[in-house]
mmCIF file with all atom_site columns, C-alpha atoms in Angstrom:
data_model
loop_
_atom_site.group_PDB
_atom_site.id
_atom_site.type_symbol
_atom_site.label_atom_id
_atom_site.label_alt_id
_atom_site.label_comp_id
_atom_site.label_asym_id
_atom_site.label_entity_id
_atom_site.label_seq_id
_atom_site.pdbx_PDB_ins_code
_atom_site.Cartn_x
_atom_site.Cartn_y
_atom_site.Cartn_z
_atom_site.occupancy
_atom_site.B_iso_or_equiv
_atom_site.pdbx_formal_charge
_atom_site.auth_seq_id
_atom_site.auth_comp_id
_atom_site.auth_asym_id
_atom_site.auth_atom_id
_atom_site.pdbx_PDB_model_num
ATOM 1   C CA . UNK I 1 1   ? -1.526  -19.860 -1.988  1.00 0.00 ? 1   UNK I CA 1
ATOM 2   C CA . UNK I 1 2   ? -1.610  -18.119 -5.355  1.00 0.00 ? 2   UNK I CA 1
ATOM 3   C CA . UNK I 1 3   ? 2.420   -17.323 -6.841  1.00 0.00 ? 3   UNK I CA 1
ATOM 4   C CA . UNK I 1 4   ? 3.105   -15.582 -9.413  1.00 0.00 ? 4   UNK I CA 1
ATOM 5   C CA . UNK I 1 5   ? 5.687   -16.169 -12.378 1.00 0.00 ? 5   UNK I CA 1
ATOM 6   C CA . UNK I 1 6   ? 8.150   -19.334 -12.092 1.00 0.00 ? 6   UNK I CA 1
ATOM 7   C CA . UNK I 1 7   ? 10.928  -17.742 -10.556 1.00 0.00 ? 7   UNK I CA 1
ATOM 8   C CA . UNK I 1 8   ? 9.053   -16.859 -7.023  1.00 0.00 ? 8   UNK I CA 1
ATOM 9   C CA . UNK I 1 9   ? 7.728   -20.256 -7.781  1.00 0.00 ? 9   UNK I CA 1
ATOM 10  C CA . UNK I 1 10  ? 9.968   -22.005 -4.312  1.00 0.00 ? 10  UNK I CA 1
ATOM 11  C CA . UNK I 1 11  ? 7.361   -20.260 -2.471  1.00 0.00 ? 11  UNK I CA 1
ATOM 12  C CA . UNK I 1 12  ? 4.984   -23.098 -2.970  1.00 0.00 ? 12  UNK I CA 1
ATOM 13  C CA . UNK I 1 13  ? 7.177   -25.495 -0.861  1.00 0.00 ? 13  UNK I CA 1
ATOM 14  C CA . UNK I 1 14  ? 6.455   -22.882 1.835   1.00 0.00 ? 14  UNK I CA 1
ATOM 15  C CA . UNK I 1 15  ? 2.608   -23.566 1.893   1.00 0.00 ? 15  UNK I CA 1
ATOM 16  C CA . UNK I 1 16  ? 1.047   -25.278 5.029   1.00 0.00 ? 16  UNK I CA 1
ATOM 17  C CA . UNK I 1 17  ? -0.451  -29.147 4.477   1.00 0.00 ? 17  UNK I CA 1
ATOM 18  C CA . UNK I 1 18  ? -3.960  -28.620 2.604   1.00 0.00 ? 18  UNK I CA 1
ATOM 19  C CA . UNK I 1 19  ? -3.217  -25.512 1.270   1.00 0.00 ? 19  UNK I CA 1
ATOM 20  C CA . UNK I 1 20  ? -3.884  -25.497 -2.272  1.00 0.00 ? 20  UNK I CA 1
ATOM 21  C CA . UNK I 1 21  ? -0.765  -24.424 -4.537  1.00 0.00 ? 21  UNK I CA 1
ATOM 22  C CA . UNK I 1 22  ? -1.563  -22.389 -7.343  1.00 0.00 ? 22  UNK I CA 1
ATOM 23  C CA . UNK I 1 23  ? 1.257   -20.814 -9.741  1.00 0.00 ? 23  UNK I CA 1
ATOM 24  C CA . UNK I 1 24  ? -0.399  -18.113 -12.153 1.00 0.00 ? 24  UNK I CA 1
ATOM 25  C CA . UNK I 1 25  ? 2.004   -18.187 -15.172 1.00 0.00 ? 25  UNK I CA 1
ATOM 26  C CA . UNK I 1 26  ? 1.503   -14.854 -16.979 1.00 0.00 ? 26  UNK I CA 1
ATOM 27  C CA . UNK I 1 27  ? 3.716   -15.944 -19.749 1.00 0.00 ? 27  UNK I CA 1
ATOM 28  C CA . UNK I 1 28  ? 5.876   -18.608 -20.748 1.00 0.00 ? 28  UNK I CA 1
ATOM 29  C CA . UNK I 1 29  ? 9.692   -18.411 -20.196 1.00 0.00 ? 29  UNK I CA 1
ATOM 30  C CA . UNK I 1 30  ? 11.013  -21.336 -21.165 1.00 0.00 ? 30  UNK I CA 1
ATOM 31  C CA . UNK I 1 31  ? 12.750  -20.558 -24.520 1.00 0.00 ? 31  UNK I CA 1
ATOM 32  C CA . UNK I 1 32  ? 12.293  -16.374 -24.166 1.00 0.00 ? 32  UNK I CA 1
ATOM 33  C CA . UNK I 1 33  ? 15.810  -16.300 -24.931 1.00 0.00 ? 33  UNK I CA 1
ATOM 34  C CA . UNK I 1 34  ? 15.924  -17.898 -27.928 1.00 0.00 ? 34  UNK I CA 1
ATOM 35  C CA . UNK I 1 35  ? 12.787  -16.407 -28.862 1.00 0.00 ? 35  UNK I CA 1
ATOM 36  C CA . UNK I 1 36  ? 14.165  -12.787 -28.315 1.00 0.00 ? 36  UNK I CA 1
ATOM 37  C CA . UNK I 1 37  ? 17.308  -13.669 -30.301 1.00 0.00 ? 37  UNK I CA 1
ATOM 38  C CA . UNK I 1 38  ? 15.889  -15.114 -33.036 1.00 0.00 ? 38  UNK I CA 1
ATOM 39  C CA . UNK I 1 39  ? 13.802  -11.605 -33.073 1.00 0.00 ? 39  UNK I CA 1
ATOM 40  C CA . UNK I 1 40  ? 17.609  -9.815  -33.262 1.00 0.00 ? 40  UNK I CA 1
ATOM 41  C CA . UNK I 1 41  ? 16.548  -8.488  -29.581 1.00 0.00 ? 41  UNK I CA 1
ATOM 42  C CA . UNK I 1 42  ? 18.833  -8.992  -26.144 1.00 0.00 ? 42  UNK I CA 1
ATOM 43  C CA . UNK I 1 43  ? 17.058  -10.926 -23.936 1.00 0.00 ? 43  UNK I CA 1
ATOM 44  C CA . UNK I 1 44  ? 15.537  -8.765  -20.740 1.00 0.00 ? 44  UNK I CA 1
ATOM 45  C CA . UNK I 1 45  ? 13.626  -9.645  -17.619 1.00 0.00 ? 45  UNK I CA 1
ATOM 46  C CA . UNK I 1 46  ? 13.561  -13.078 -17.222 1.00 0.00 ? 46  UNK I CA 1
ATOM 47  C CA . UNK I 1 47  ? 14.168  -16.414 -19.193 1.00 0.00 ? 47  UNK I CA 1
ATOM 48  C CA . UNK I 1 48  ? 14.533  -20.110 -18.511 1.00 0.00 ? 48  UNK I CA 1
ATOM 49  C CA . UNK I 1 49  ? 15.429  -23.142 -20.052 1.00 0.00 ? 49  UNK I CA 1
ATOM 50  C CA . UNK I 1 50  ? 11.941  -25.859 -20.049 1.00 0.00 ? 50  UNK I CA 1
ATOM 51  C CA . UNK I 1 51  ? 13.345  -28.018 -17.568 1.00 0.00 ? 51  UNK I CA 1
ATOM 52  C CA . UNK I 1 52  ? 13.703  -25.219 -15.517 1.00 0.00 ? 52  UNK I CA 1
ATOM 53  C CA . UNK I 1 53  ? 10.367  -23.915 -16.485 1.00 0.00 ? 53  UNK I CA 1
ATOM 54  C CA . UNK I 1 54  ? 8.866   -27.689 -15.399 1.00 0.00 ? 54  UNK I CA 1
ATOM 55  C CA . UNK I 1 55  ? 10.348  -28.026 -11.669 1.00 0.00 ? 55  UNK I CA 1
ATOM 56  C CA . UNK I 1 56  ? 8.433   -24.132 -11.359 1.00 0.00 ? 56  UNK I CA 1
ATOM 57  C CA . UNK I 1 57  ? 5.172   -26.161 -12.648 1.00 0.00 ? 57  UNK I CA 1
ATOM 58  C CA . UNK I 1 58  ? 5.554   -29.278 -10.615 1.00 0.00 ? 58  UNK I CA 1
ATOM 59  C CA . UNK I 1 59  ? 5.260   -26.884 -7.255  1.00 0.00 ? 59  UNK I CA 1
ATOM 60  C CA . UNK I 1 60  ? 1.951   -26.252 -7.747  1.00 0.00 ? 60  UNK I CA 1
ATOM 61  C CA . UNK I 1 61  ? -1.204  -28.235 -7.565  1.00 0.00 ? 61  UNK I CA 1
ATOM 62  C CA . UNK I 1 62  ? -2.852  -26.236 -10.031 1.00 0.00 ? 62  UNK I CA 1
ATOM 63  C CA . UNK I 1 63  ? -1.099  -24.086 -13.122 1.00 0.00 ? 63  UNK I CA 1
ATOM 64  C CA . UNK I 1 64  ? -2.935  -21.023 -14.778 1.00 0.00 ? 64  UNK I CA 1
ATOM 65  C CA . UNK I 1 65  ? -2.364  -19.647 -18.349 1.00 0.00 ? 65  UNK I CA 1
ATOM 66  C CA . UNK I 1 66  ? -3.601  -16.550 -20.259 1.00 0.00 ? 66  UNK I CA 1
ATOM 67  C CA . UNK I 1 67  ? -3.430  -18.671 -23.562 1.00 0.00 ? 67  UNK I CA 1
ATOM 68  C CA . UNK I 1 68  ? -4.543  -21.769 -24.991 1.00 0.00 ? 68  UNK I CA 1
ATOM 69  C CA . UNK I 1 69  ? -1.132  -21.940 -26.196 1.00 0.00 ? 69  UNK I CA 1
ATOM 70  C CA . UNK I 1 70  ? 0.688   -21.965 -23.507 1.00 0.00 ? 70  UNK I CA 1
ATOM 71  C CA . UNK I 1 71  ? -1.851  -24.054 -21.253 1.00 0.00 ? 71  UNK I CA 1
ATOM 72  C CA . UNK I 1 72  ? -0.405  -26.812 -23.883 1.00 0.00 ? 72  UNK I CA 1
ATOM 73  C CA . UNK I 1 73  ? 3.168   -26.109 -23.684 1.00 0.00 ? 73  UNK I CA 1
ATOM 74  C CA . UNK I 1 74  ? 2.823   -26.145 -20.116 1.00 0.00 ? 74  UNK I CA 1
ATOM 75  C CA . UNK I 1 75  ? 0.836   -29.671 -19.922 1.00 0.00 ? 75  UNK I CA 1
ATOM 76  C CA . UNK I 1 76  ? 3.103   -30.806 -21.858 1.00 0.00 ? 76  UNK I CA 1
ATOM 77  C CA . UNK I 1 77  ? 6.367   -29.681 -19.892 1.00 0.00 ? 77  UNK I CA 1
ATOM 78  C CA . UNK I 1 78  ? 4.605   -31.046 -16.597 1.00 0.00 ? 78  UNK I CA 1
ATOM 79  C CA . UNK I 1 79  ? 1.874   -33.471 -15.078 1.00 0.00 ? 79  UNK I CA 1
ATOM 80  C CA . UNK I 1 80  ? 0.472   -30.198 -13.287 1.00 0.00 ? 80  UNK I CA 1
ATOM 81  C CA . UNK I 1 81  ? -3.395  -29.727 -14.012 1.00 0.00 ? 81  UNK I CA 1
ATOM 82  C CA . UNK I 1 82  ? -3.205  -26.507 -16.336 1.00 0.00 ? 82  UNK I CA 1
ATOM 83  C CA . UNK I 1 83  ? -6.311  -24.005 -16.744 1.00 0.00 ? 83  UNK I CA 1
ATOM 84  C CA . UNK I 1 84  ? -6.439  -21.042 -18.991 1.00 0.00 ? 84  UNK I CA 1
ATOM 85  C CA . UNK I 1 85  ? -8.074  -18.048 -17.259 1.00 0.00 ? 85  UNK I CA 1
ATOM 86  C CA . UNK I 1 86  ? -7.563  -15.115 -19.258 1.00 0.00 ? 86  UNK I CA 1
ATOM 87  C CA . UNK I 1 87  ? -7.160  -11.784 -18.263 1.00 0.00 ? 87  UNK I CA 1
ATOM 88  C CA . UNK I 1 88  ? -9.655  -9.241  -18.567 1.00 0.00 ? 88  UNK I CA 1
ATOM 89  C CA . UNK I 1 89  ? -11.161 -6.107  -17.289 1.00 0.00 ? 89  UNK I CA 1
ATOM 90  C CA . UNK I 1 90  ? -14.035 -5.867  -15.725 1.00 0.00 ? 90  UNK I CA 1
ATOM 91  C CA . UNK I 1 91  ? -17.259 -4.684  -18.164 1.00 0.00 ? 91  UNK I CA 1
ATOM 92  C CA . UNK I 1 92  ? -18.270 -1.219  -18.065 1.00 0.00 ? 92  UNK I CA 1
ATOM 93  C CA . UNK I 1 93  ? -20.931 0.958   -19.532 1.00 0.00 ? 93  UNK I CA 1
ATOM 94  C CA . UNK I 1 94  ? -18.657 3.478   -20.923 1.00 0.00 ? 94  UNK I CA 1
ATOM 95  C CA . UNK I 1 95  ? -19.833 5.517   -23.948 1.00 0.00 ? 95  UNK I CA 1
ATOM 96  C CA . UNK I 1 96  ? -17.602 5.050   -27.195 1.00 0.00 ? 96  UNK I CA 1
ATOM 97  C CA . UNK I 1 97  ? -15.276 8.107   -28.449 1.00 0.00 ? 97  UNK I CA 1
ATOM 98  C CA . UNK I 1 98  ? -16.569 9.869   -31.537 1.00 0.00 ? 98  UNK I CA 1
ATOM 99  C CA . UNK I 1 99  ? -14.969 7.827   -34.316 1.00 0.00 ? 99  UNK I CA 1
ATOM 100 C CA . UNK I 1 100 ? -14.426 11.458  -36.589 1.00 0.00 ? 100 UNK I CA 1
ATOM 101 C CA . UNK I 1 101 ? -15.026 8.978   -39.745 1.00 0.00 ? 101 UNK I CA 1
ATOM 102 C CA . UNK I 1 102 ? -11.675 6.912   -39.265 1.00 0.00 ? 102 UNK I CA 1
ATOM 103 C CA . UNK I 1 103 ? -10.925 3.564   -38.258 1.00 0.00 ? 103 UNK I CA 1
ATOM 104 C CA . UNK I 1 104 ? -9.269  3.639   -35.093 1.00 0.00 ? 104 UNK I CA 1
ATOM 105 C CA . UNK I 1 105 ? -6.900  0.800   -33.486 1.00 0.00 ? 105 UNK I CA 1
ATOM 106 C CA . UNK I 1 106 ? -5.633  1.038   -30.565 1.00 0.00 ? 106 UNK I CA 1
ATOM 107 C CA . UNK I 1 107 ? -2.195  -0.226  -29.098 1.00 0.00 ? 107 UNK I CA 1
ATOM 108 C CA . UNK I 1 108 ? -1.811  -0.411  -25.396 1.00 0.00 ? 108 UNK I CA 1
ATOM 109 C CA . UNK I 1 109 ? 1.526   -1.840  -23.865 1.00 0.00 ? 109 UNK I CA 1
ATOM 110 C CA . UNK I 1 110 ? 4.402   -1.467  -21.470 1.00 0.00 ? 110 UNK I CA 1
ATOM 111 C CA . UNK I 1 111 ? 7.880   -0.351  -22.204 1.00 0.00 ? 111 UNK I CA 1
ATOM 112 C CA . UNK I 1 112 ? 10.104  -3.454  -22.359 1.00 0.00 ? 112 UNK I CA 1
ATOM 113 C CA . UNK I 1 113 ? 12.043  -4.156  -26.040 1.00 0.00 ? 113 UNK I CA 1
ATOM 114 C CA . UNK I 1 114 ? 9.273   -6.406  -27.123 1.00 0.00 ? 114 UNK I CA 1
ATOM 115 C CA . UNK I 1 115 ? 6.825   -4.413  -27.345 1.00 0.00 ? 115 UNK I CA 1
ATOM 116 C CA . UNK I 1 116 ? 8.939   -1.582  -29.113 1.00 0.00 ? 116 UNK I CA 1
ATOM 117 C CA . UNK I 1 117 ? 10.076  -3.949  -31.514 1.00 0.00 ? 117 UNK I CA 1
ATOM 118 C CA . UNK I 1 118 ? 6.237   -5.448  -31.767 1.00 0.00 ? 118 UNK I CA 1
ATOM 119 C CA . UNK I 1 119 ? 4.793   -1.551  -31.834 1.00 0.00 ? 119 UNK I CA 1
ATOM 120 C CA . UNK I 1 120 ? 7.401   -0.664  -34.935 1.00 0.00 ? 120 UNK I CA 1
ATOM 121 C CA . UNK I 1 121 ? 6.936   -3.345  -36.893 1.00 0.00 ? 121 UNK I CA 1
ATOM 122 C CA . UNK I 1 122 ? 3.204   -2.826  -36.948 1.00 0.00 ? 122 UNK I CA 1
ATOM 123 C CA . UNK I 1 123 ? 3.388   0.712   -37.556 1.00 0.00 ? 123 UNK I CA 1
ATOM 124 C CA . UNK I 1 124 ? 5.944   0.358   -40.330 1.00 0.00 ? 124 UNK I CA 1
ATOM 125 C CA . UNK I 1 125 ? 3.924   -2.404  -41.758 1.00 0.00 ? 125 UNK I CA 1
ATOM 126 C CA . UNK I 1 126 ? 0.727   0.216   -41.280 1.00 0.00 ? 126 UNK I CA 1
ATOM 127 C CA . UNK I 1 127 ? 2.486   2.889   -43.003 1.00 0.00 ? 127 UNK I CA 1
ATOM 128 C CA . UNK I 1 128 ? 3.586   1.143   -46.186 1.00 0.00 ? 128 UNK I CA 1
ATOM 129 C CA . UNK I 1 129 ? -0.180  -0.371  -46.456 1.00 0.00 ? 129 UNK I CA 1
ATOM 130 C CA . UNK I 1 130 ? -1.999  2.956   -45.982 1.00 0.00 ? 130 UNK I CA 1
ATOM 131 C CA . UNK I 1 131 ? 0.695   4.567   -48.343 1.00 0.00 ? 131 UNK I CA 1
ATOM 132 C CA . UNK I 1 132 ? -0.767  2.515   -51.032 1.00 0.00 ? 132 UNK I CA 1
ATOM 133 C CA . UNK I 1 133 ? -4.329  2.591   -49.761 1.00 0.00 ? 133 UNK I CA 1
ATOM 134 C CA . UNK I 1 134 ? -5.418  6.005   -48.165 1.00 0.00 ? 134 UNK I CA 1
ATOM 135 C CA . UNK I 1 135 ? -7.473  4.058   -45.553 1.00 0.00 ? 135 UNK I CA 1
ATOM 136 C CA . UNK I 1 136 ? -8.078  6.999   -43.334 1.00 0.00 ? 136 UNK I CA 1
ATOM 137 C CA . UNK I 1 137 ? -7.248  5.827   -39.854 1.00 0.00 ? 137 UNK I CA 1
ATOM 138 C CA . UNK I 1 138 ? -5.859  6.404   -36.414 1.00 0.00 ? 138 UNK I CA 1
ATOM 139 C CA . UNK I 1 139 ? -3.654  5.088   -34.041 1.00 0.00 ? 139 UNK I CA 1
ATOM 140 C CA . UNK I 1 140 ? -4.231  5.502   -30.456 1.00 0.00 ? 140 UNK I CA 1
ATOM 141 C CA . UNK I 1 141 ? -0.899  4.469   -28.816 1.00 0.00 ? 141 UNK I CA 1
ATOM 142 C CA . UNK I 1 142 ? -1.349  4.081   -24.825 1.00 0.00 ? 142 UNK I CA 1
ATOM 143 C CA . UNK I 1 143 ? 0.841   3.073   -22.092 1.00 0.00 ? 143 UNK I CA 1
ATOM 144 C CA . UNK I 1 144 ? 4.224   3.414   -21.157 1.00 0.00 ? 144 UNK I CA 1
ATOM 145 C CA . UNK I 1 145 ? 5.238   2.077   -24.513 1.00 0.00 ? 145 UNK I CA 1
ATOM 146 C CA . UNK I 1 146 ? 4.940   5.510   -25.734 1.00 0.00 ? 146 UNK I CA 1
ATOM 147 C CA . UNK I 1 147 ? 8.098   6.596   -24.156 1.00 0.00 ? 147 UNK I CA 1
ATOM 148 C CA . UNK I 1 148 ? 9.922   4.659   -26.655 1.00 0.00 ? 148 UNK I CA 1
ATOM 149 C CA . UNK I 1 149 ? 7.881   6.650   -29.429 1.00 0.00 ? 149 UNK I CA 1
ATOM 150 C CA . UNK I 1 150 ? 8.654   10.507  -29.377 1.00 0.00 ? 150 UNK I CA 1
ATOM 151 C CA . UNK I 1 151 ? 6.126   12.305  -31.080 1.00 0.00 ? 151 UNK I CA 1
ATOM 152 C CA . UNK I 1 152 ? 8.799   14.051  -34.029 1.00 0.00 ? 152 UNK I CA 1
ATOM 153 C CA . UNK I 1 153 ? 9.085   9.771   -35.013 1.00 0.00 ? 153 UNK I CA 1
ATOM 154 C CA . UNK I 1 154 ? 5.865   9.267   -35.248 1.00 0.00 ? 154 UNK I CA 1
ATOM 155 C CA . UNK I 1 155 ? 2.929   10.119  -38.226 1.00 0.00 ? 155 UNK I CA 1
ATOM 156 C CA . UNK I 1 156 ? 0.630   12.353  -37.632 1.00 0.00 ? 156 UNK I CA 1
ATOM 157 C CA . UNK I 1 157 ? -2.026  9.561   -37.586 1.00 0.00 ? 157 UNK I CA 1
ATOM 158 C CA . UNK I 1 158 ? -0.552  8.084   -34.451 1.00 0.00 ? 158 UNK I CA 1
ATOM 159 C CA . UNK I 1 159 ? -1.542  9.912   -31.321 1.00 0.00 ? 159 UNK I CA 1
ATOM 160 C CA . UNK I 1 160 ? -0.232  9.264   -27.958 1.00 0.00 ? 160 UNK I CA 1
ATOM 161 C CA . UNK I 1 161 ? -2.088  8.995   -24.867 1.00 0.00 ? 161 UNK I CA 1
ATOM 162 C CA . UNK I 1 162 ? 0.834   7.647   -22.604 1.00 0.00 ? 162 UNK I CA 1
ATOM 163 C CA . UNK I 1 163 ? -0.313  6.297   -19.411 1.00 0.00 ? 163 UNK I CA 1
ATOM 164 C CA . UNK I 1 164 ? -3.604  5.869   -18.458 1.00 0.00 ? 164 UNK I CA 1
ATOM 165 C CA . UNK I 1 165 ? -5.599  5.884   -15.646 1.00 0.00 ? 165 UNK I CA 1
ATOM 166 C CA . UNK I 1 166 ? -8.654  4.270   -16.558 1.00 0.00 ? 166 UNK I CA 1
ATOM 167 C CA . UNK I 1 167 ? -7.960  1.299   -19.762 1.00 0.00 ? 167 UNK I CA 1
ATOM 168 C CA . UNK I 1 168 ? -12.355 0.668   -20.085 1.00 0.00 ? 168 UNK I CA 1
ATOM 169 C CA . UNK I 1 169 ? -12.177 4.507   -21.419 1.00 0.00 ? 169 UNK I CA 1
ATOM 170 C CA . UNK I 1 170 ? -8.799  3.908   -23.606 1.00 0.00 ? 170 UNK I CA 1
ATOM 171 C CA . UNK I 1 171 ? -10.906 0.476   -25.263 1.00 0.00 ? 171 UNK I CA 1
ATOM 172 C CA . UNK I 1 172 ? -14.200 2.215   -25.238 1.00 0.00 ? 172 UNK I CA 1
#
């Protein structure tokens, strides 16, 4: 039985005897809301405290993590075997964009207030860099994080793809 995130995490009591418990932990939550404060941003979605965070881990037989990182906070927080299996998409052959002689970096996220706050501080921290440089480059901004970005706030070396059907073509 595979669960996902800590707070569907009960779930695991419902599994039949033999069943292996697995809770795939897409992020860590214990301490979000400090976290987000400490960033001067309101805490959304979900947050927990880490005792909270370690009954969630102590349901499953077997804990996954995205990072190294927080495979260690979580070992830590609980006896729970931890693996990190990171997310990825699948490899395909698809053939790269012209790069137009510019470097190009690409920023793909959701809409949620850490990634605006994330997405602005990198592009203000972009923008006072290539002021002083005149690195010719791009942005590529994709996702539904570029609802928070309307076009008459952004340079004209950011474009916006908004969201995208396919994310091999938006990497290639």
């Amino acid at each position: 039985l595979i669960v996902h995130y800590p707070f569907l995490s009960r779930a695991l009591s419902h599994a039949p005897p033999g069943c292996l418990r697995i809770l795939d932990m897409h992020d860590r939550f214990a301490g979000r809301r400090q976290v987000l404060a400490a960033a001067g941003l309101a805490p959304e979605f979900f947050h927990t405290t880490e005792d909270e965070e370690a009954i969630a881990l102590g349901r499953a037989d077997l804990v996954l993590a995205i990072k190294r990182e927080e495979a260690a906070a979580f070992r830590r927080a609980a006896q729970t075997p931890v693996v990190v299996l990171p997310h990825a998409e699948p490899r395909r052959d698809v053939p790269l964009a012209p790069g137009r002689g510019v470097l190009r970096f690409g920023l793909l996220g959701a809409r949620n207030s850490v990634n605006r706050a994330a997405t602005e501080a990198f592009l203000e921290a972009l923008h006072a860099r290539l002021r002083r440089t005149l690195l010719p480059c791009e942005i590529v901004l994709a996702g539904s994080i570029c609802e928070e970005f309307p076009p008459a706030r952004l340079p004209r070396y950011v474009r916006r793809l908004g969201r995208i059907e396919d994310v091999a073509e938006f990497y290639a």
